[in-house]
Coordinates of C-alpha atoms (C1' of nucleotides) in Angstrom, one line a residue:
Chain A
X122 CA 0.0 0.0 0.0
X123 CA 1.4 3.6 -0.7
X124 CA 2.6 3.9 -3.9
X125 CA 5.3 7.1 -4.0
X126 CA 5.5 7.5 -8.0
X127 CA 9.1 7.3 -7.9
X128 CA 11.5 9.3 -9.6
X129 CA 10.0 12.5 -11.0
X130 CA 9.4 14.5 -7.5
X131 CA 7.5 17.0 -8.7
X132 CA 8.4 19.2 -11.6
X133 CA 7.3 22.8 -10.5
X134 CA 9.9 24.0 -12.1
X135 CA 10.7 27.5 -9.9
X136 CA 10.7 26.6 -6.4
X137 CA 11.7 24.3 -4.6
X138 CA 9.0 23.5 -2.4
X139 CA 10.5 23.1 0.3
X140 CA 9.5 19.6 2.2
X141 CA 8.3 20.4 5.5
X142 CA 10.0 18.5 8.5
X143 CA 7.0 16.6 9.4
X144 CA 6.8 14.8 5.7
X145 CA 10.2 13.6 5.9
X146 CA 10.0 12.5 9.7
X147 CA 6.8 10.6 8.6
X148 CA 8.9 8.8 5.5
X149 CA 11.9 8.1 8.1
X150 CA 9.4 7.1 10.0
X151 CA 7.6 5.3 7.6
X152 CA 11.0 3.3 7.0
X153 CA 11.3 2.1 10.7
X154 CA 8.1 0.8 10.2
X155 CA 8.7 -2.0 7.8
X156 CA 11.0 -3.3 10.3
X157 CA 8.5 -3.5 13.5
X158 CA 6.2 -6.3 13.0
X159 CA 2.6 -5.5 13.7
X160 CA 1.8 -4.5 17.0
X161 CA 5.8 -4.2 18.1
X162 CA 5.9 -0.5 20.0
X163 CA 7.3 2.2 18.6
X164 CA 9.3 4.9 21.1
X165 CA 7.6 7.9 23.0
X166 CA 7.0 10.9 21.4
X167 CA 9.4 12.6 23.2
X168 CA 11.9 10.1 22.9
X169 CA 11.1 10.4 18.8
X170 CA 11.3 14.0 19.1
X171 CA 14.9 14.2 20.8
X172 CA 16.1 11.4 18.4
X173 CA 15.6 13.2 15.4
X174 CA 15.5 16.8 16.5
X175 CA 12.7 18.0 15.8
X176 CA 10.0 19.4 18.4
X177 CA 7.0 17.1 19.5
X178 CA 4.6 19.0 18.0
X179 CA 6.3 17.8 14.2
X180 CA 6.5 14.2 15.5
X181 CA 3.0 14.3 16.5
X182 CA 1.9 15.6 12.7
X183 CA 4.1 13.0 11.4
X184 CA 2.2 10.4 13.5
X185 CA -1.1 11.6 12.8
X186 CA -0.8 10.8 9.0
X187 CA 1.0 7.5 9.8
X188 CA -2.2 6.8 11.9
X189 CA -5.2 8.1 9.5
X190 CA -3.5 5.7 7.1
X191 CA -3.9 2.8 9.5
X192 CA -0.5 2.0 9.6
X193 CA 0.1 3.1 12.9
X194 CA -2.3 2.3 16.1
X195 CA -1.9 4.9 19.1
X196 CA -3.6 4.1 22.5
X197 CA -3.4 7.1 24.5
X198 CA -1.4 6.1 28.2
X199 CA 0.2 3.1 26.8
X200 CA 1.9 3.5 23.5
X201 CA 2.4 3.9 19.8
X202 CA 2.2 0.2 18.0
X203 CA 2.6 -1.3 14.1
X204 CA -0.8 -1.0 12.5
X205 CA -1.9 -4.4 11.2
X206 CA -3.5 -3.6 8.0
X207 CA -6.8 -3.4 6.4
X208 CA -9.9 -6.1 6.2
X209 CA -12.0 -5.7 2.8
X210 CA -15.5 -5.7 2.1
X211 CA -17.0 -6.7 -0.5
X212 CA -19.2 -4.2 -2.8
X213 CA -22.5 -6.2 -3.2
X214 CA -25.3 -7.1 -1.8
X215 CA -24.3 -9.6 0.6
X216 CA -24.5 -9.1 4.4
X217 CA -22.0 -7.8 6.7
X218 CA -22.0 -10.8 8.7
X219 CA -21.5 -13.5 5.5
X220 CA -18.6 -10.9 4.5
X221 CA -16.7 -11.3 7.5
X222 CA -17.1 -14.9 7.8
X223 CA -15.9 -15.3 4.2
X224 CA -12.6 -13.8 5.7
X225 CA -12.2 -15.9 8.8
X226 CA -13.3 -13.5 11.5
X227 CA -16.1 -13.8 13.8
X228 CA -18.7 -10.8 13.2
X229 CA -21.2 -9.6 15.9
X230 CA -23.6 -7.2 15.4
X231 CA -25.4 -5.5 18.6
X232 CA -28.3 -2.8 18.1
X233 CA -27.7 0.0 20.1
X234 CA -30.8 1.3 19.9
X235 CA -34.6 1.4 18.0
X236 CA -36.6 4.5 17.9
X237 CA -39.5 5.7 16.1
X238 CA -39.5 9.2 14.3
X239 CA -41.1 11.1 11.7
X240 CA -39.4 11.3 8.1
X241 CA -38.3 14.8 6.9
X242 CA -39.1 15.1 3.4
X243 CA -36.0 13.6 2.1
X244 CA -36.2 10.5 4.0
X245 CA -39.6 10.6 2.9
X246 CA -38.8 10.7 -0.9
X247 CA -36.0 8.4 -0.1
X248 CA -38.6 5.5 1.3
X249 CA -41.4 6.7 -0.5
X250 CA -43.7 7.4 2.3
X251 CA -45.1 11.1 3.3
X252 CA -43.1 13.6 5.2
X253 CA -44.1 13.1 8.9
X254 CA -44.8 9.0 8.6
X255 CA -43.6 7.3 10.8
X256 CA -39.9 5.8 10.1
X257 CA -37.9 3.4 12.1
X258 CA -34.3 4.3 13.0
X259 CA -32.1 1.2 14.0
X260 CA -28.4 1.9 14.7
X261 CA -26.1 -1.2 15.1
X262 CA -22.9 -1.5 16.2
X263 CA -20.4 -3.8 13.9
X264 CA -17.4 -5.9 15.1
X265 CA -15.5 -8.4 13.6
X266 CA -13.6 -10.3 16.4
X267 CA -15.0 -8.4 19.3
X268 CA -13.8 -5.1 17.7
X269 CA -15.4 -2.1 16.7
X270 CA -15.5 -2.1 13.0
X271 CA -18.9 0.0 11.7
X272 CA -21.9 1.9 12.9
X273 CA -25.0 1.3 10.8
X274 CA -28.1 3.5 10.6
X275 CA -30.9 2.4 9.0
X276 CA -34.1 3.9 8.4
X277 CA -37.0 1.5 7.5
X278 CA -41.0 3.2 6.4
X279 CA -43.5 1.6 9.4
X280 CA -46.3 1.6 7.6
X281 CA -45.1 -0.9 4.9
X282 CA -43.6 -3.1 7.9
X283 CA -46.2 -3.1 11.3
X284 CA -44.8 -3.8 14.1
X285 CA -41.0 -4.0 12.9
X286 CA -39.8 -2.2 16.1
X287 CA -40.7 -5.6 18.2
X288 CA -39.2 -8.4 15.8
X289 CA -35.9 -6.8 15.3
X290 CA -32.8 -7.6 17.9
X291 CA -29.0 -7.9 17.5
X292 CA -30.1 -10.7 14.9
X293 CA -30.7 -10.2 11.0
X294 CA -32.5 -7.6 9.9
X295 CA -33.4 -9.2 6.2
X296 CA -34.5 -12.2 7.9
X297 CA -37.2 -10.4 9.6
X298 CA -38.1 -8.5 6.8
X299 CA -37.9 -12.0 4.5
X300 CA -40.0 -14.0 7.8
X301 CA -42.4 -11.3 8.5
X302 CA -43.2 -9.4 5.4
X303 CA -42.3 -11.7 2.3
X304 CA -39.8 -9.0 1.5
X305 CA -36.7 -10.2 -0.5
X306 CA -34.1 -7.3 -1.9
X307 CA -33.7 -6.3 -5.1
X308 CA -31.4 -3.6 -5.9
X309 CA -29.5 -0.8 -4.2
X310 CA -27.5 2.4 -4.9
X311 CA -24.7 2.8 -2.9
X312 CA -22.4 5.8 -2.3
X313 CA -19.0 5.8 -1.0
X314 CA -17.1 9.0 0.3
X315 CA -14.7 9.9 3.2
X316 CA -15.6 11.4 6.3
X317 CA -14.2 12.4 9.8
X318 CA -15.2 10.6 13.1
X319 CA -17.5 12.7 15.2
X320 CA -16.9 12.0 19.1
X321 CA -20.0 9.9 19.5
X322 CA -18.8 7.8 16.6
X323 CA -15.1 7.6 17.8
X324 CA -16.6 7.1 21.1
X325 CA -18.1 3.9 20.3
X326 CA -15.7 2.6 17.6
X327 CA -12.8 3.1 19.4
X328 CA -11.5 5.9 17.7
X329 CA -10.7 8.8 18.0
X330 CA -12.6 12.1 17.1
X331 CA -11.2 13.3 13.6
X332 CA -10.5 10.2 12.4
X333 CA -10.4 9.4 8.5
X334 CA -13.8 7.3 7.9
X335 CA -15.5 5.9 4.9
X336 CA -18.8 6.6 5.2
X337 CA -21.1 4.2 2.9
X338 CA -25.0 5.3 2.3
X339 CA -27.2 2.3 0.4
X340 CA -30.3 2.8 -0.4
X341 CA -32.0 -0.6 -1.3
X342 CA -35.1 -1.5 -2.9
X343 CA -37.3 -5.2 -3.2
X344 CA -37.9 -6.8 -5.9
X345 CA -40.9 -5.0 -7.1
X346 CA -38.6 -1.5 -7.3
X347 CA -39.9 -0.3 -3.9
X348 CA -37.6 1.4 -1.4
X349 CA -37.2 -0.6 1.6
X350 CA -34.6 1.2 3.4
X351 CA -32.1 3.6 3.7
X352 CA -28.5 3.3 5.5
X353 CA -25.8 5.2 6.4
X354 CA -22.6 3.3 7.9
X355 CA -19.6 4.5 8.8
X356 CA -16.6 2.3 8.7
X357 CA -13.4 2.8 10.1
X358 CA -10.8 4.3 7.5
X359 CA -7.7 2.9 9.2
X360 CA -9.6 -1.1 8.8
X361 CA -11.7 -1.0 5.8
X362 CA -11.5 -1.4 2.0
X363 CA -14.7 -1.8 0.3
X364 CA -14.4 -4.7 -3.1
X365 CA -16.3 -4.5 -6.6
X366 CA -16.3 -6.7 -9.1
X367 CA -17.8 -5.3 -11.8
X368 CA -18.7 -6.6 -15.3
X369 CA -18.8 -4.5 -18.7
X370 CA -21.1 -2.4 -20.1
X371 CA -22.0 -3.1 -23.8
X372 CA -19.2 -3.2 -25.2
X373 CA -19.7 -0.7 -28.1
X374 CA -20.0 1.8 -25.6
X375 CA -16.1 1.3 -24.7
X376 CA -14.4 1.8 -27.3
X377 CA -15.2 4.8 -27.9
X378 CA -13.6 7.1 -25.2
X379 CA -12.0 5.8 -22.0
Chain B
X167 CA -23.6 15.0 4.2
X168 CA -22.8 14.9 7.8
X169 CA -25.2 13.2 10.2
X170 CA -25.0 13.8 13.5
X171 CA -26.6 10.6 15.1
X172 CA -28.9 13.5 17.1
X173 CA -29.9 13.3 20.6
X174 CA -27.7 10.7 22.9
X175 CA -24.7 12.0 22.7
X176 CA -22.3 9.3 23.8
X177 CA -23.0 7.0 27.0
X178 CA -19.9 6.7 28.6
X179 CA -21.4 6.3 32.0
X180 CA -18.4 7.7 34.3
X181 CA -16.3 10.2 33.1
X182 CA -17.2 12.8 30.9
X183 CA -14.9 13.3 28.0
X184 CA -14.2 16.8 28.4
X185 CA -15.1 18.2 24.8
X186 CA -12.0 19.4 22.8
X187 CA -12.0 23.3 22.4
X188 CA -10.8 22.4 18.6
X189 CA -13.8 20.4 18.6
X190 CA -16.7 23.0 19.8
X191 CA -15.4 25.3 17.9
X192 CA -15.3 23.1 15.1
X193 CA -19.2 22.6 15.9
X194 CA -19.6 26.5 15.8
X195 CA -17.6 27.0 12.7
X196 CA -19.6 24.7 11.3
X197 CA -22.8 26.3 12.2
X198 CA -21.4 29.5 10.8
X199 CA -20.5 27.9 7.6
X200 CA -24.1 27.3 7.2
X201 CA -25.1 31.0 6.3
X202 CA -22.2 31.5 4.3
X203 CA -22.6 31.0 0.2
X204 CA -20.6 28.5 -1.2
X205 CA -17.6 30.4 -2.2
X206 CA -18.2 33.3 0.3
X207 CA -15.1 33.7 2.9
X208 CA -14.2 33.2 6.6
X209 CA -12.6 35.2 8.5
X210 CA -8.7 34.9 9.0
X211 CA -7.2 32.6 11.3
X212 CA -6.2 34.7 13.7
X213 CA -9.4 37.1 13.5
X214 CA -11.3 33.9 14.6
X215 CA -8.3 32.9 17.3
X216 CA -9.2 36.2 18.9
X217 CA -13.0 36.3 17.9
X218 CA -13.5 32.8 19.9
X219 CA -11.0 33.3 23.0
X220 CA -8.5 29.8 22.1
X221 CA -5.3 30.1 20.4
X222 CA -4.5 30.1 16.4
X223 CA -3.5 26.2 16.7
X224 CA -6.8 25.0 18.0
X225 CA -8.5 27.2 15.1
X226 CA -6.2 25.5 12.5
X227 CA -7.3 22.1 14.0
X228 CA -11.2 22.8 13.1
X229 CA -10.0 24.5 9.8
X230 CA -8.6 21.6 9.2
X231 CA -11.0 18.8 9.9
X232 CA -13.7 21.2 7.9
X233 CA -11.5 21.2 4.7
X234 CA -11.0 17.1 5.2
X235 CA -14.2 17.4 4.7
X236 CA -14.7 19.2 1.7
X237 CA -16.6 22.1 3.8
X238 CA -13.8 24.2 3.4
X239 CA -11.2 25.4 0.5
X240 CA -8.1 27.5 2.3
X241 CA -5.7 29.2 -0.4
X242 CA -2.2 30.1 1.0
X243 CA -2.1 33.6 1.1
X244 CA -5.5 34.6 0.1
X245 CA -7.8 33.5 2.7
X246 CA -10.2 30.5 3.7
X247 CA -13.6 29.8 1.5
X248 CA -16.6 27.9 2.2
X249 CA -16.6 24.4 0.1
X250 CA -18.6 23.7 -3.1
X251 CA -19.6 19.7 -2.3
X252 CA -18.4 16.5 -4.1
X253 CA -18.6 15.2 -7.6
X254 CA -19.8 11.4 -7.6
X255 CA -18.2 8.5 -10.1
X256 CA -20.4 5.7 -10.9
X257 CA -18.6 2.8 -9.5
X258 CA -18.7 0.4 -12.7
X259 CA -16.6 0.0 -16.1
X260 CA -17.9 3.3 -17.3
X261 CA -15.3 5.4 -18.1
X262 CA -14.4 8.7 -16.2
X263 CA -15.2 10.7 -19.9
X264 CA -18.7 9.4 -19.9
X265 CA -19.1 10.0 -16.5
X266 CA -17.5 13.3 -16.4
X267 CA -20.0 14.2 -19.3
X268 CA -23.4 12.7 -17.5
X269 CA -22.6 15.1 -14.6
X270 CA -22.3 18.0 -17.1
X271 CA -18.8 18.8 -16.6
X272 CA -16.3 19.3 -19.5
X273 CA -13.7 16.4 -18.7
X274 CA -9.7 16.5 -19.9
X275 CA -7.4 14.1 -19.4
X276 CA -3.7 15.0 -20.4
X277 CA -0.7 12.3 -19.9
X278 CA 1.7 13.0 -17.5
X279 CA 4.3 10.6 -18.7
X280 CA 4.3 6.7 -20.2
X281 CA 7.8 5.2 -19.3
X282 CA 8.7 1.5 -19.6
X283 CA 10.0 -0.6 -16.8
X284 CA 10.5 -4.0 -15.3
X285 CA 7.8 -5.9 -13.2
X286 CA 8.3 -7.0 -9.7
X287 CA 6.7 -10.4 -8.7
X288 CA 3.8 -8.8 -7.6
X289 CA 3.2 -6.6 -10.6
X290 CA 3.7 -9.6 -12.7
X291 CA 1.8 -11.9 -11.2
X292 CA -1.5 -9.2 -11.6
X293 CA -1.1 -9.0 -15.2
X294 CA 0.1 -12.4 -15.8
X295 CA 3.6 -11.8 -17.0
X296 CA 7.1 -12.8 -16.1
X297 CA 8.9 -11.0 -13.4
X298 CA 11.4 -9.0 -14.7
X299 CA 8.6 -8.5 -18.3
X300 CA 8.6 -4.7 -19.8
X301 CA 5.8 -3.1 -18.8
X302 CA 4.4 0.3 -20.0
X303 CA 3.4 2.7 -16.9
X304 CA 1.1 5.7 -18.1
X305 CA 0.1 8.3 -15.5
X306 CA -2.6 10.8 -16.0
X307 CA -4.3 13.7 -15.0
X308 CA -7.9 14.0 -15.2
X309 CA -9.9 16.8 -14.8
X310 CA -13.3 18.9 -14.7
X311 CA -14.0 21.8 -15.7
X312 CA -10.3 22.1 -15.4
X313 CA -9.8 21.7 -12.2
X314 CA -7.3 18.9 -11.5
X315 CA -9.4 15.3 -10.1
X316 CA -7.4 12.4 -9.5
X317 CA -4.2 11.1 -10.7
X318 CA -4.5 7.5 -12.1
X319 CA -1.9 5.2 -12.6
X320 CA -1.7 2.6 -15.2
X321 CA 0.2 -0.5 -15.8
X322 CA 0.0 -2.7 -18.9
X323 CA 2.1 -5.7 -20.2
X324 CA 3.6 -4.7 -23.4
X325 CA 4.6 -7.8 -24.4
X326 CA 0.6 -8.2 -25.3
X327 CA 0.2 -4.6 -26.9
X328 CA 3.7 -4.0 -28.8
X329 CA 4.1 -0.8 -29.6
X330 CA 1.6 0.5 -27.4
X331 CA 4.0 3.3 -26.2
X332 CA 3.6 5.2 -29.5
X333 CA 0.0 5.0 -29.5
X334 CA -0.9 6.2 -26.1
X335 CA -1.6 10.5 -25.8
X336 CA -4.1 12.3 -24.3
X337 CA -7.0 10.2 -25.8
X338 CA -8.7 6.9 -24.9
X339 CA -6.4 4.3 -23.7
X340 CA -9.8 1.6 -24.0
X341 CA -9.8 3.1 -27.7
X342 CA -6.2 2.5 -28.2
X343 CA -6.5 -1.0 -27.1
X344 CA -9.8 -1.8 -29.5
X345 CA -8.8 -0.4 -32.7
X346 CA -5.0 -1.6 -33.0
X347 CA -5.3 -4.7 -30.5
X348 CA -8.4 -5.6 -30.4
X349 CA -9.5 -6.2 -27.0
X350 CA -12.1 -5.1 -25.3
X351 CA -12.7 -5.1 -21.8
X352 CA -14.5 -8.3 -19.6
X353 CA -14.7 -7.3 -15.7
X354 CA -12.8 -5.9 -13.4
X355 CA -11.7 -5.4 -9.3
X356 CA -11.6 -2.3 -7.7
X357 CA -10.9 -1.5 -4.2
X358 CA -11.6 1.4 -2.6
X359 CA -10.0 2.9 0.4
X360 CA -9.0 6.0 1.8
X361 CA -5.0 7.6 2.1
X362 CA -3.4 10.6 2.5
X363 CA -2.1 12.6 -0.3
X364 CA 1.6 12.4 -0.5
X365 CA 3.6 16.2 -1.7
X366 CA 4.0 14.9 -5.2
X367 CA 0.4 14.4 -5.6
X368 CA -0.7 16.9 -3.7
X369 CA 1.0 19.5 -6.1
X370 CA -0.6 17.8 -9.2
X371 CA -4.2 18.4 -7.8
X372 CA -3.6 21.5 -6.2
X373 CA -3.9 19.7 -2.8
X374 CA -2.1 19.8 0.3
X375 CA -0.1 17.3 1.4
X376 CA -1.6 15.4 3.7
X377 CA -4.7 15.7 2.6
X378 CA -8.2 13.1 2.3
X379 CA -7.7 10.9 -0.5
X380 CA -10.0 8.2 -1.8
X381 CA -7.8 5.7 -3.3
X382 CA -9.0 3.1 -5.8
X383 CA -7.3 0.4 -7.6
X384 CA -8.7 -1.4 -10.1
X385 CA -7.7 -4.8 -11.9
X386 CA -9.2 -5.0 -15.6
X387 CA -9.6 -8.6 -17.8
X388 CA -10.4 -8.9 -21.0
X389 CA -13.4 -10.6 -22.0
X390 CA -11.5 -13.9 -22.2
X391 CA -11.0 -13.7 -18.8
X392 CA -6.9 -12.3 -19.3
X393 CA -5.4 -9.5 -17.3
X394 CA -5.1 -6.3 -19.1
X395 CA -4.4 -3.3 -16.8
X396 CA -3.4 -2.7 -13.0
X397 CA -4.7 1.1 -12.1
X398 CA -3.8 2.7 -8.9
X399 CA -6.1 6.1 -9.1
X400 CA -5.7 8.7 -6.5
X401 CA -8.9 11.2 -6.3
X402 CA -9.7 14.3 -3.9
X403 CA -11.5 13.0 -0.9
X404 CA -12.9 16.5 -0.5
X405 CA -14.3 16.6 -4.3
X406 CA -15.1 12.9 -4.9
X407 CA -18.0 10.7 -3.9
X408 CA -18.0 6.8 -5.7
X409 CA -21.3 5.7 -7.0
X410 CA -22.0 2.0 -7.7
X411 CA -25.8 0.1 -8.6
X412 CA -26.1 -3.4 -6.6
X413 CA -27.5 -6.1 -8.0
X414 CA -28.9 -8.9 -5.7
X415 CA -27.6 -12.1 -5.2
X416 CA -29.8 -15.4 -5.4
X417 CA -32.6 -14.3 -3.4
X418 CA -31.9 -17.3 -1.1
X419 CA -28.8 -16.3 0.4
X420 CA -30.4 -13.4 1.9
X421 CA -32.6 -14.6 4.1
X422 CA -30.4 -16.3 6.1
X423 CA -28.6 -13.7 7.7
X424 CA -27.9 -10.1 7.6
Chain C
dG107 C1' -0.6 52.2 -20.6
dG108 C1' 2.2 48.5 -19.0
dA109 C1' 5.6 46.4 -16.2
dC110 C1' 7.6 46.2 -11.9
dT111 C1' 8.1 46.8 -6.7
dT112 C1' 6.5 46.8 -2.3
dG113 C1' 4.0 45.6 1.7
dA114 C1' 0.1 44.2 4.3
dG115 C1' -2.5 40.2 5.0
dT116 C1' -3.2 35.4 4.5
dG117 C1' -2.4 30.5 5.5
dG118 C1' 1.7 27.0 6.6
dT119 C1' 5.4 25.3 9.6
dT120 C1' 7.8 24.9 13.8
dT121 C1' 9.2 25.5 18.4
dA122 C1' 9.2 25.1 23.7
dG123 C1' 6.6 24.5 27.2
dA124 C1' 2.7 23.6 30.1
dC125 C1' -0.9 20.8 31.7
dC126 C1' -4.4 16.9 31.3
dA127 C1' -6.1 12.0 30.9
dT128 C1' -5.1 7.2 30.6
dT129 C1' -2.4 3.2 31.3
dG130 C1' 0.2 -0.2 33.6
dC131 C1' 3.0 -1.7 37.0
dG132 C1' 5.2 -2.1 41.4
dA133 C1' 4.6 -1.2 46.2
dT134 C1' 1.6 -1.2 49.8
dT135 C1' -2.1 -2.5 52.4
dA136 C1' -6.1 -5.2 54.2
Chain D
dT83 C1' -4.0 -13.7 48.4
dA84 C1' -6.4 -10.0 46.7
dA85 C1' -7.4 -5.4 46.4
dT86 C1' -5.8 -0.7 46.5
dC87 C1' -2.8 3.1 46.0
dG88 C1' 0.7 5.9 43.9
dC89 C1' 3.7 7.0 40.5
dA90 C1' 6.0 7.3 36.2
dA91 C1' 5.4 7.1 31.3
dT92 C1' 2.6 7.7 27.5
dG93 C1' -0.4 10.1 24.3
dG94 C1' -3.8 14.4 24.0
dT95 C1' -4.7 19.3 24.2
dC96 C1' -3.5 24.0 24.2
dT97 C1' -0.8 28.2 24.3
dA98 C1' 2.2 32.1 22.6
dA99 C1' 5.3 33.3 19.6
dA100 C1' 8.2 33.4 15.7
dC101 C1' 9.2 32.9 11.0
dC102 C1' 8.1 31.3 6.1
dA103 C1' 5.6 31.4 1.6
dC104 C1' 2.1 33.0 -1.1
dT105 C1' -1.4 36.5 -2.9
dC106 C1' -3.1 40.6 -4.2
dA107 C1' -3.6 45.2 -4.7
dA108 C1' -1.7 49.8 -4.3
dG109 C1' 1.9 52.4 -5.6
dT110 C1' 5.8 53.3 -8.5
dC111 C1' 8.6 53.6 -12.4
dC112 C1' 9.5 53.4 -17.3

DNA sequence: GGACTTGAGTGGTTTAGACCATTGCGATTA
DNA sequence: TAATCGCAATGGTCTAAACCACTCAAGTCC
């Protein structure tokens, strides 16, 4: 991971641009690094600072990048440690819990909590309902070996599912919907984008405020085209990679520009 | 963009966190942002130090979350803007042209530089080639409207497309490879993740270093099923937003679990 | 009019230092 | 033995201050 480009720096050709101390202190950094195995400590950042003369502040900018990119993990009292690199998941319609399973970790899901609200109008356009219907709001918290990995919102129209707010638990969610309602999914639009951690989100993932996120939004429908819900999950940047496999268009539309 | 998972704020039952200042006054900032036209500008850095009471470092930390973000453009030397939102890129074998297009903006692409090389066992093994095979590394620059995008990174075996050095330029690669090879392209892999800009890229997009990148890779086949090209592309976290349409899988998969 | 210089104002980097919050462990105590 | 306390080390936050690099417009010069 990290690709540099090598060679050509950057031709601007007037100034130099001068490489601040922090970017360099990050590459050196970055260097002592492929020798620590994961999870082997890393020194102080004091101790950093002093070694290569530079105040804390720099070492703590360097670190910070080192960190967002999840190859550092920093746990605040004990230490600086080797990141251990990033789990994938795939880009489809499968579920969360057969994704992680595929890749030999253990995934829990617990609901932290199920309210009942009513839909703005853009949640209302989203799931097709009226603005001021009643929509159900189920946030889960994701972990794959006992650790934080995602917190799902997902917004569900109560009319088209009565009573949804007593069958769902830390269990499926499609299963109820499949069980109780004869719903099966169709299709769904996702978006993909980066994000920071807000403290409630850091809070419960782990994290810490500011952190570099991926926040995924899928809005899916059944098999008859109507909206069934919408979600917004937020993964953590520093663990995640998201996976498509994706097949061609019509092919005459290809070669024509690229 | 941004929700704030409203009313419990974060039950950490004994102590209480103690809010950063850099985070509040993010909060506020944020708030102020909301009356201010997209393009419209903030006062200085340290107008706001003084304005809010904390220092000119805790301001730059908010500043600098917000322009993560894409909520904020800063210009060295001029001043600090409010942000204009992201583009999104449909996540499938579309190309960026098209896409561009669709979204009404005028798309260019202009090549950076094409440069032949060896393989490592890693690069070789993607496209099916020999360690130590020529291969032909084209980088780009793509834009909108001219504003520079992403930077995308290509890697194809020459040994398959002989001479493909002297047909590459600004234009279609995919056209390149239909008209005087033939091929024409089956599926593909991408991964998407997140990374930090490094200098040289951050002066080819008019970045900063350091800044929120959304990083995708993607492996493309041929419709035969052979390996064709390796693209690392590198796009503006604060501009960018990926797009993809799901398809379900049988529907008896889902049931089971989600 | 056009080109150049200058300077004020902006964001960018770095420092040194202070203090806080959390962790983990060794010493102490019940 | 088991629980508790205290302390040292670590990362986290914040400050005040200095200097750098870039931008832009006003002023100057040709």
């Amino acid at each position: 991971m990290g690709e540099n480009l090598p060679g050509d720096a950057v031709e601007n050709g007037k100034k130099s641009p001068r490489t601040p101390k922090h970017w360099e202190l990050k590459e050196r950094l970055a260097e002592l690094l492929r020798v620590v195995s994961p999870g082997g400590s890393l020194p102080g950042e004091r101790a950093l600072a002093s070694e290569f003369g530079v105040s804390r502040t720099t070492v703590r900018k360097a670190l910070a990048e080192l960190t967002a990119e999840g190859r550092l993990t920093r746990v605040h009292g004990s230490g600086t440690f080797a990141g251990e690199g990033k789990l994938t998941q795939r880009l489809q319609l499968s579920s969360y819990t057969e994704d992680m399973r595929s890749h030999g970790r253990r995934p829990t899901s617990s609901l932290l909590d199920a309210r009942i609200g009513a839909a703005d109008p853009e949640l209302a356009a989203l799931l097709g309902i009226r603005s001021g219907d009643d929509v159900l709001r189920l946030r889960r918290l994701r972990r794959a070996d006992g650790e934080p990995m995602a917190i799902e919102t997902s917004r569900l129209p109560l009319a088209r599912f009565p009573g949804l707010d007593r069958y769902v638990g830390d269990g499926s969610l499609y299963g109820v919907l499949y069980q109780h309602y004869g719903v099966e999914l169709g299709h769904a639009e996702e978006t993909i984008e980066t994000a920071l951690a807000t403290p409630a989100e850091a809070a419960l993932l782990g994290n810490e405020a500011g952190a570099l996120m991926l926040l995924l939004s899928r809005h899916s429908f059944d098999t008859e085209g109507r909206p069934v819900e919408w979600v917004r999950s937020v993964y953590r940047g520093d663990r995640y990679k998201f996976v498509a496999t994706l097949v061609s268009p019509r092919p005459s539309e290809q070669s024509r520009r690229a």
